[in-house]
Amino acid sequence: MSLIRLEQVYKIYNPGLESQVNALDGVDLTIDQGEFVAIIGTSGSGKSTMMNILGCLDVPTSGTYYLNGAAVSGMSGRELERIRSSQVGFIFQGYNLIPALNVWQNVALPLCYQRVGPKERRRRAMEALTQVGIADKAETRPSRLSGGQQQRVAIARAICTRSPILMADEPTGALDSRTGQQVLLLMRQLNAQGTTVILITHDNAIAAQADRVVRVKDGRVVDDSLWHREEARP
């Protein structure tokens, strides 16, 4: 059984109006546990809409989304929130760190929604920060970190929830090439440990780091290819 399955998923904005946009236009997609998949497309292709639906940040206009065999499409807002907090970790290009909190507090924040106790929150936050190599910055405010360090904090925040799925939306877009490669290496290490990684990008070179590339255009999947080319990786 696939971990993720989309069946004829449509996402339509402003339906019936002149300004109607078919952001997703009948998408079929399956992703198995443990895959590292890149979803690639230009701006407006539908890739970010697809991520929002896969991550339960949005719901389809029609069609069905199955996660672990359960139909997500008909779930309540509370049920979707529970999936987001326990099943999916998010990494965003803009980091989305809270300036008033220090590094470990930012990392531990999602655990509050999981009702994890204070001591365990700090322990797991420090464990995640150690995993991404910046435990020494635990008491530092985000504004005092470099872009690469802030992205590592964002990754630590995603993995401390121990979610089986990691979704990354243009995670290297604001980084220099060297730091971007380090972030991609961390994601591959997490994938090697069993995490399913879904990477959203517009960049062919970034997509080539994944094991499978799903190309999206005009809201449709136009190509779905497995990669077995180690030479494409740094």
PDB file of N, CA and C in Angstrom, residues 13-92:
ATOM      1  N   TYR A  13      -9.488  27.453  -8.306  1.00  0.00           N
ATOM      2  CA  TYR A  13      -9.731  28.739  -7.647  1.00  0.00           C
ATOM      3  C   TYR A  13     -10.695  29.562  -8.500  1.00  0.00           C
ATOM      4  N   ASN A  14     -11.608  30.261  -7.839  1.00  0.00           N
ATOM      5  CA  ASN A  14     -12.615  31.092  -8.507  1.00  0.00           C
ATOM      6  C   ASN A  14     -13.427  30.290  -9.534  1.00  0.00           C
ATOM      7  N   PRO A  15     -13.968  29.132  -9.137  1.00  0.00           N
ATOM      8  CA  PRO A  15     -14.692  28.294 -10.101  1.00  0.00           C
ATOM      9  C   PRO A  15     -15.885  29.020 -10.711  1.00  0.00           C
ATOM     10  N   GLY A  16     -16.047  28.856 -12.021  1.00  0.00           N
ATOM     11  CA  GLY A  16     -17.179  29.432 -12.731  1.00  0.00           C
ATOM     12  C   GLY A  16     -17.012  30.879 -13.125  1.00  0.00           C
ATOM     13  N   LEU A  17     -15.926  31.502 -12.673  1.00  0.00           N
ATOM     14  CA  LEU A  17     -15.679  32.906 -13.000  1.00  0.00           C
ATOM     15  C   LEU A  17     -14.680  33.015 -14.143  1.00  0.00           C
ATOM     16  N   GLU A  18     -14.609  34.194 -14.716  1.00  0.00           N
ATOM     17  CA  GLU A  18     -13.654  34.426 -15.796  1.00  0.00           C
ATOM     18  C   GLU A  18     -12.220  34.233 -15.313  1.00  0.00           C
ATOM     19  N   SER A  19     -12.017  34.486 -14.022  1.00  0.00           N
ATOM     20  CA  SER A  19     -10.684  34.376 -13.427  1.00  0.00           C
ATOM     21  C   SER A  19     -10.378  32.971 -12.912  1.00  0.00           C
ATOM     22  N   GLN A  20     -11.190  31.965 -13.287  1.00  0.00           N
ATOM     23  CA  GLN A  20     -10.991  30.598 -12.798  1.00  0.00           C
ATOM     24  C   GLN A  20      -9.581  30.102 -13.125  1.00  0.00           C
ATOM     25  N   VAL A  21      -8.955  29.465 -12.129  1.00  0.00           N
ATOM     26  CA  VAL A  21      -7.623  28.887 -12.301  1.00  0.00           C
ATOM     27  C   VAL A  21      -7.668  27.424 -11.882  1.00  0.00           C
ATOM     28  N   ASN A  22      -7.284  26.539 -12.781  1.00  0.00           N
ATOM     29  CA  ASN A  22      -7.164  25.120 -12.452  1.00  0.00           C
ATOM     30  C   ASN A  22      -5.735  24.856 -11.978  1.00  0.00           C
ATOM     31  N   ALA A  23      -5.492  25.082 -10.682  1.00  0.00           N
ATOM     32  CA  ALA A  23      -4.136  24.929 -10.156  1.00  0.00           C
ATOM     33  C   ALA A  23      -3.669  23.486 -10.224  1.00  0.00           C
ATOM     34  N   LEU A  24      -4.580  22.545  -9.979  1.00  0.00           N
ATOM     35  CA  LEU A  24      -4.318  21.119 -10.211  1.00  0.00           C
ATOM     36  C   LEU A  24      -5.443  20.599 -11.089  1.00  0.00           C
ATOM     37  N   ASP A  25      -5.070  19.852 -12.118  1.00  0.00           N
ATOM     38  CA  ASP A  25      -6.017  19.500 -13.155  1.00  0.00           C
ATOM     39  C   ASP A  25      -6.035  17.978 -13.377  1.00  0.00           C
ATOM     40  N   GLY A  26      -6.605  17.271 -12.399  1.00  0.00           N
ATOM     41  CA  GLY A  26      -6.742  15.827 -12.527  1.00  0.00           C
ATOM     42  C   GLY A  26      -5.461  15.067 -12.258  1.00  0.00           C
ATOM     43  N   VAL A  27      -4.826  15.338 -11.114  1.00  0.00           N
ATOM     44  CA  VAL A  27      -3.524  14.737 -10.790  1.00  0.00           C
ATOM     45  C   VAL A  27      -3.699  13.351 -10.184  1.00  0.00           C
ATOM     46  N   ASP A  28      -2.955  12.390 -10.723  1.00  0.00           N
ATOM     47  CA  ASP A  28      -2.806  11.061 -10.135  1.00  0.00           C
ATOM     48  C   ASP A  28      -1.344  10.909  -9.719  1.00  0.00           C
ATOM     49  N   LEU A  29      -1.116  10.485  -8.475  1.00  0.00           N
ATOM     50  CA  LEU A  29       0.261  10.367  -7.985  1.00  0.00           C
ATOM     51  C   LEU A  29       0.293   9.397  -6.814  1.00  0.00           C
ATOM     52  N   THR A  30       1.318   8.546  -6.779  1.00  0.00           N
ATOM     53  CA  THR A  30       1.553   7.697  -5.610  1.00  0.00           C
ATOM     54  C   THR A  30       2.998   7.877  -5.158  1.00  0.00           C
ATOM     55  N   ILE A  31       3.189   7.878  -3.852  1.00  0.00           N
ATOM     56  CA  ILE A  31       4.522   7.962  -3.247  1.00  0.00           C
ATOM     57  C   ILE A  31       4.597   6.912  -2.156  1.00  0.00           C
ATOM     58  N   ASP A  32       5.624   6.086  -2.196  1.00  0.00           N
ATOM     59  CA  ASP A  32       5.796   5.025  -1.219  1.00  0.00           C
ATOM     60  C   ASP A  32       6.629   5.492  -0.028  1.00  0.00           C
ATOM     61  N   GLN A  33       6.457   4.809   1.087  1.00  0.00           N
ATOM     62  CA  GLN A  33       7.245   5.082   2.275  1.00  0.00           C
ATOM     63  C   GLN A  33       8.738   4.974   1.959  1.00  0.00           C
ATOM     64  N   GLY A  34       9.514   5.968   2.394  1.00  0.00           N
ATOM     65  CA  GLY A  34      10.957   5.936   2.236  1.00  0.00           C
ATOM     66  C   GLY A  34      11.481   6.514   0.942  1.00  0.00           C
ATOM     67  N   GLU A  35      10.615   6.995   0.065  1.00  0.00           N
ATOM     68  CA  GLU A  35      11.082   7.599  -1.177  1.00  0.00           C
ATOM     69  C   GLU A  35      11.626   9.009  -0.941  1.00  0.00           C
ATOM     70  N   PHE A  36      12.501   9.443  -1.848  1.00  0.00           N
ATOM     71  CA  PHE A  36      12.961  10.831  -1.908  1.00  0.00           C
ATOM     72  C   PHE A  36      12.522  11.347  -3.271  1.00  0.00           C
ATOM     73  N   VAL A  37      11.465  12.157  -3.258  1.00  0.00           N
ATOM     74  CA  VAL A  37      10.819  12.606  -4.494  1.00  0.00           C
ATOM     75  C   VAL A  37      10.961  14.121  -4.626  1.00  0.00           C
ATOM     76  N   ALA A  38      11.358  14.569  -5.800  1.00  0.00           N
ATOM     77  CA  ALA A  38      11.361  15.991  -6.121  1.00  0.00           C
ATOM     78  C   ALA A  38      10.170  16.286  -7.021  1.00  0.00           C
ATOM     79  N   ILE A  39       9.391  17.305  -6.664  1.00  0.00           N
ATOM     80  CA  ILE A  39       8.298  17.783  -7.517  1.00  0.00           C
ATOM     81  C   ILE A  39       8.764  19.102  -8.104  1.00  0.00           C
ATOM     82  N   ILE A  40       8.930  19.146  -9.425  1.00  0.00           N
ATOM     83  CA  ILE A  40       9.551  20.289 -10.075  1.00  0.00           C
ATOM     84  C   ILE A  40       8.598  20.934 -11.071  1.00  0.00           C
ATOM     85  N   GLY A  41       8.680  22.262 -11.151  1.00  0.00           N
ATOM     86  CA  GLY A  41       7.876  23.000 -12.115  1.00  0.00           C
ATOM     87  C   GLY A  41       8.178  24.475 -11.999  1.00  0.00           C
ATOM     88  N   THR A  42       7.797  25.217 -13.015  1.00  0.00           N
ATOM     89  CA  THR A  42       7.998  26.655 -12.995  1.00  0.00           C
ATOM     90  C   THR A  42       6.957  27.313 -12.096  1.00  0.00           C
ATOM     91  N   SER A  43       7.104  28.607 -11.877  1.00  0.00           N
ATOM     92  CA  SER A  43       6.119  29.353 -11.097  1.00  0.00           C
ATOM     93  C   SER A  43       4.750  29.237 -11.759  1.00  0.00           C
ATOM     94  N   GLY A  44       3.738  28.902 -10.967  1.00  0.00           N
ATOM     95  CA  GLY A  44       2.393  28.761 -11.499  1.00  0.00           C
ATOM     96  C   GLY A  44       2.076  27.399 -12.068  1.00  0.00           C
ATOM     97  N   SER A  45       3.010  26.459 -11.942  1.00  0.00           N
ATOM     98  CA  SER A  45       2.794  25.116 -12.517  1.00  0.00           C
ATOM     99  C   SER A  45       1.844  24.275 -11.684  1.00  0.00           C
ATOM    100  N   GLY A  46       1.706  24.599 -10.395  1.00  0.00           N
ATOM    101  CA  GLY A  46       0.850  23.819  -9.500  1.00  0.00           C
ATOM    102  C   GLY A  46       1.611  23.041  -8.455  1.00  0.00           C
ATOM    103  N   LYS A  47       2.957  23.139  -8.462  1.00  0.00           N
ATOM    104  CA  LYS A  47       3.749  22.323  -7.535  1.00  0.00           C
ATOM    105  C   LYS A  47       3.519  22.720  -6.080  1.00  0.00           C
ATOM    106  N   SER A  48       3.405  24.015  -5.799  1.00  0.00           N
ATOM    107  CA  SER A  48       3.185  24.437  -4.409  1.00  0.00           C
ATOM    108  C   SER A  48       1.777  24.088  -3.949  1.00  0.00           C
ATOM    109  N   THR A  49       0.807  24.186  -4.857  1.00  0.00           N
ATOM    110  CA  THR A  49      -0.554  23.753  -4.526  1.00  0.00           C
ATOM    111  C   THR A  49      -0.572  22.274  -4.179  1.00  0.00           C
ATOM    112  N   MET A  50       0.192  21.483  -4.947  1.00  0.00           N
ATOM    113  CA  MET A  50       0.270  20.056  -4.665  1.00  0.00           C
ATOM    114  C   MET A  50       0.870  19.812  -3.285  1.00  0.00           C
ATOM    115  N   MET A  51       1.942  20.550  -2.935  1.00  0.00           N
ATOM    116  CA  MET A  51       2.539  20.382  -1.620  1.00  0.00           C
ATOM    117  C   MET A  51       1.551  20.734  -0.523  1.00  0.00           C
ATOM    118  N   ASN A  52       0.790  21.822  -0.725  1.00  0.00           N
ATOM    119  CA  ASN A  52      -0.179  22.221   0.294  1.00  0.00           C
ATOM    120  C   ASN A  52      -1.233  21.150   0.523  1.00  0.00           C
ATOM    121  N   ILE A  53      -1.627  20.470  -0.533  1.00  0.00           N
ATOM    122  CA  ILE A  53      -2.610  19.395  -0.390  1.00  0.00           C
ATOM    123  C   ILE A  53      -1.970  18.165   0.244  1.00  0.00           C
ATOM    124  N   LEU A  54      -0.776  17.795  -0.213  1.00  0.00           N
ATOM    125  CA  LEU A  54      -0.086  16.646   0.371  1.00  0.00           C
ATOM    126  C   LEU A  54       0.194  16.859   1.855  1.00  0.00           C
ATOM    127  N   GLY A  55       0.488  18.111   2.234  1.00  0.00           N
ATOM    128  CA  GLY A  55       0.790  18.426   3.626  1.00  0.00           C
ATOM    129  C   GLY A  55      -0.423  18.773   4.461  1.00  0.00           C
ATOM    130  N   CYS A  56      -1.620  18.620   3.877  1.00  0.00           N
ATOM    131  CA  CYS A  56      -2.878  18.897   4.586  1.00  0.00           C
ATOM    132  C   CYS A  56      -3.006  20.348   5.014  1.00  0.00           C
ATOM    133  N   LEU A  57      -2.344  21.243   4.262  1.00  0.00           N
ATOM    134  CA  LEU A  57      -2.515  22.675   4.470  1.00  0.00           C
ATOM    135  C   LEU A  57      -3.692  23.200   3.657  1.00  0.00           C
ATOM    136  N   ASP A  58      -4.136  22.413   2.699  1.00  0.00           N
ATOM    137  CA  ASP A  58      -5.261  22.763   1.844  1.00  0.00           C
ATOM    138  C   ASP A  58      -5.977  21.464   1.463  1.00  0.00           C
ATOM    139  N   VAL A  59      -7.157  21.590   0.900  1.00  0.00           N
ATOM    140  CA  VAL A  59      -7.932  20.407   0.502  1.00  0.00           C
ATOM    141  C   VAL A  59      -8.289  20.517  -0.974  1.00  0.00           C
ATOM    142  N   PRO A  60      -8.438  19.397  -1.665  1.00  0.00           N
ATOM    143  CA  PRO A  60      -8.789  19.446  -3.089  1.00  0.00           C
ATOM    144  C   PRO A  60     -10.210  19.958  -3.306  1.00  0.00           C
ATOM    145  N   THR A  61     -10.428  20.529  -4.478  1.00  0.00           N
ATOM    146  CA  THR A  61     -11.788  20.868  -4.891  1.00  0.00           C
ATOM    147  C   THR A  61     -12.569  19.595  -5.182  1.00  0.00           C
ATOM    148  N   SER A  62     -11.897  18.637  -5.820  1.00  0.00           N
ATOM    149  CA  SER A  62     -12.482  17.324  -6.052  1.00  0.00           C
ATOM    150  C   SER A  62     -11.361  16.313  -6.205  1.00  0.00           C
ATOM    151  N   GLY A  63     -11.732  15.039  -6.203  1.00  0.00           N
ATOM    152  CA  GLY A  63     -10.730  13.983  -6.198  1.00  0.00           C
ATOM    153  C   GLY A  63     -10.456  13.519  -4.781  1.00  0.00           C
ATOM    154  N   THR A  64      -9.581  12.530  -4.648  1.00  0.00           N
ATOM    155  CA  THR A  64      -9.336  11.923  -3.337  1.00  0.00           C
ATOM    156  C   THR A  64      -7.848  11.857  -3.037  1.00  0.00           C
ATOM    157  N   TYR A  65      -7.513  12.190  -1.798  1.00  0.00           N
ATOM    158  CA  TYR A  65      -6.148  12.070  -1.299  1.00  0.00           C
ATOM    159  C   TYR A  65      -6.148  11.031  -0.188  1.00  0.00           C
ATOM    160  N   TYR A  66      -5.358   9.974  -0.383  1.00  0.00           N
ATOM    161  CA  TYR A  66      -5.222   8.929   0.635  1.00  0.00           C
ATOM    162  C   TYR A  66      -3.843   9.040   1.290  1.00  0.00           C
ATOM    163  N   LEU A  67      -3.821   9.028   2.591  1.00  0.00           N
ATOM    164  CA  LEU A  67      -2.579   9.023   3.355  1.00  0.00           C
ATOM    165  C   LEU A  67      -2.609   7.809   4.269  1.00  0.00           C
ATOM    166  N   ASN A  68      -1.656   6.897   4.062  1.00  0.00           N
ATOM    167  CA  ASN A  68      -1.654   5.641   4.814  1.00  0.00           C
ATOM    168  C   ASN A  68      -2.981   4.904   4.675  1.00  0.00           C
ATOM    169  N   GLY A  69      -3.575   5.001   3.488  1.00  0.00           N
ATOM    170  CA  GLY A  69      -4.811   4.280   3.210  1.00  0.00           C
ATOM    171  C   GLY A  69      -6.070   4.976   3.659  1.00  0.00           C
ATOM    172  N   ALA A  70      -5.945   6.089   4.392  1.00  0.00           N
ATOM    173  CA  ALA A  70      -7.118   6.822   4.879  1.00  0.00           C
ATOM    174  C   ALA A  70      -7.414   7.998   3.950  1.00  0.00           C
ATOM    175  N   ALA A  71      -8.683   8.206   3.620  1.00  0.00           N
ATOM    176  CA  ALA A  71      -9.077   9.309   2.747  1.00  0.00           C
ATOM    177  C   ALA A  71      -9.006  10.622   3.518  1.00  0.00           C
ATOM    178  N   VAL A  72      -8.033  11.443   3.168  1.00  0.00           N
ATOM    179  CA  VAL A  72      -7.825  12.720   3.859  1.00  0.00           C
ATOM    180  C   VAL A  72      -8.879  13.735   3.443  1.00  0.00           C
ATOM    181  N   SER A  73      -9.347  13.645   2.204  1.00  0.00           N
ATOM    182  CA  SER A  73     -10.188  14.686   1.611  1.00  0.00           C
ATOM    183  C   SER A  73     -11.423  15.009   2.444  1.00  0.00           C
ATOM    184  N   GLY A  74     -11.984  14.018   3.118  1.00  0.00           N
ATOM    185  CA  GLY A  74     -13.209  14.258   3.860  1.00  0.00           C
ATOM    186  C   GLY A  74     -13.008  14.516   5.348  1.00  0.00           C
ATOM    187  N   MET A  75     -11.750  14.683   5.774  1.00  0.00           N
ATOM    188  CA  MET A  75     -11.482  14.852   7.206  1.00  0.00           C
ATOM    189  C   MET A  75     -11.831  16.264   7.689  1.00  0.00           C
ATOM    190  N   SER A  76     -12.105  16.372   8.984  1.00  0.00           N
ATOM    191  CA  SER A  76     -12.404  17.663   9.594  1.00  0.00           C
ATOM    192  C   SER A  76     -11.124  18.476   9.771  1.00  0.00           C
ATOM    193  N   GLY A  77     -11.290  19.748  10.049  1.00  0.00           N
ATOM    194  CA  GLY A  77     -10.139  20.617  10.287  1.00  0.00           C
ATOM    195  C   GLY A  77      -9.284  20.133  11.442  1.00  0.00           C
ATOM    196  N   ARG A  78      -9.906  19.616  12.487  1.00  0.00           N
ATOM    197  CA  ARG A  78      -9.156  19.111  13.639  1.00  0.00           C
ATOM    198  C   ARG A  78      -8.345  17.876  13.273  1.00  0.00           C
ATOM    199  N   GLU A  79      -8.949  17.010  12.453  1.00  0.00           N
ATOM    200  CA  GLU A  79      -8.231  15.813  12.010  1.00  0.00           C
ATOM    201  C   GLU A  79      -7.041  16.182  11.125  1.00  0.00           C
ATOM    202  N   LEU A  80      -7.219  17.173  10.250  1.00  0.00           N
ATOM    203  CA  LEU A  80      -6.118  17.624   9.397  1.00  0.00           C
ATOM    204  C   LEU A  80      -4.999  18.237  10.234  1.00  0.00           C
ATOM    205  N   GLU A  81      -5.372  18.973  11.265  1.00  0.00           N
ATOM    206  CA  GLU A  81      -4.371  19.567  12.155  1.00  0.00           C
ATOM    207  C   GLU A  81      -3.574  18.474  12.865  1.00  0.00           C
ATOM    208  N   ARG A  82      -4.240  17.409  13.251  1.00  0.00           N
ATOM    209  CA  ARG A  82      -3.549  16.303  13.916  1.00  0.00           C
ATOM    210  C   ARG A  82      -2.560  15.629  12.959  1.00  0.00           C
ATOM    211  N   ILE A  83      -2.931  15.502  11.697  1.00  0.00           N
ATOM    212  CA  ILE A  83      -2.009  14.928  10.707  1.00  0.00           C
ATOM    213  C   ILE A  83      -0.800  15.839  10.530  1.00  0.00           C
ATOM    214  N   ARG A  84      -1.043  17.144  10.424  1.00  0.00           N
ATOM    215  CA  ARG A  84       0.068  18.088  10.239  1.00  0.00           C
ATOM    216  C   ARG A  84       1.046  18.051  11.404  1.00  0.00           C
ATOM    217  N   SER A  85       0.524  17.875  12.598  1.00  0.00           N
ATOM    218  CA  SER A  85       1.394  17.927  13.773  1.00  0.00           C
ATOM    219  C   SER A  85       2.132  16.617  14.027  1.00  0.00           C
ATOM    220  N   SER A  86       1.627  15.504  13.482  1.00  0.00           N
ATOM    221  CA  SER A  86       2.236  14.221  13.812  1.00  0.00           C
ATOM    222  C   SER A  86       2.805  13.465  12.612  1.00  0.00           C
ATOM    223  N   GLN A  87       2.303  13.765  11.407  1.00  0.00           N
ATOM    224  CA  GLN A  87       2.693  12.987  10.239  1.00  0.00           C
ATOM    225  C   GLN A  87       3.626  13.720   9.278  1.00  0.00           C
ATOM    226  N   VAL A  88       3.610  15.054   9.316  1.00  0.00           N
ATOM    227  CA  VAL A  88       4.339  15.830   8.312  1.00  0.00           C
ATOM    228  C   VAL A  88       5.184  16.914   8.967  1.00  0.00           C
ATOM    229  N   GLY A  89       6.466  16.948   8.602  1.00  0.00           N
ATOM    230  CA  GLY A  89       7.340  18.046   8.999  1.00  0.00           C
ATOM    231  C   GLY A  89       7.565  18.945   7.791  1.00  0.00           C
ATOM    232  N   PHE A  90       7.540  20.262   8.004  1.00  0.00           N
ATOM    233  CA  PHE A  90       7.655  21.221   6.908  1.00  0.00           C
ATOM    234  C   PHE A  90       8.948  22.024   7.012  1.00  0.00           C
ATOM    235  N   ILE A  91       9.592  22.234   5.855  1.00  0.00           N
ATOM    236  CA  ILE A  91      10.723  23.155   5.743  1.00  0.00           C
ATOM    237  C   ILE A  91      10.374  24.161   4.655  1.00  0.00           C
ATOM    238  N   PHE A  92      10.362  25.445   5.033  1.00  0.00           N
ATOM    239  CA  PHE A  92       9.994  26.489   4.090  1.00  0.00           C
ATOM    240  C   PHE A  92      11.213  27.331   3.712  1.00  0.00           C
TER     241      PHE A  92
END
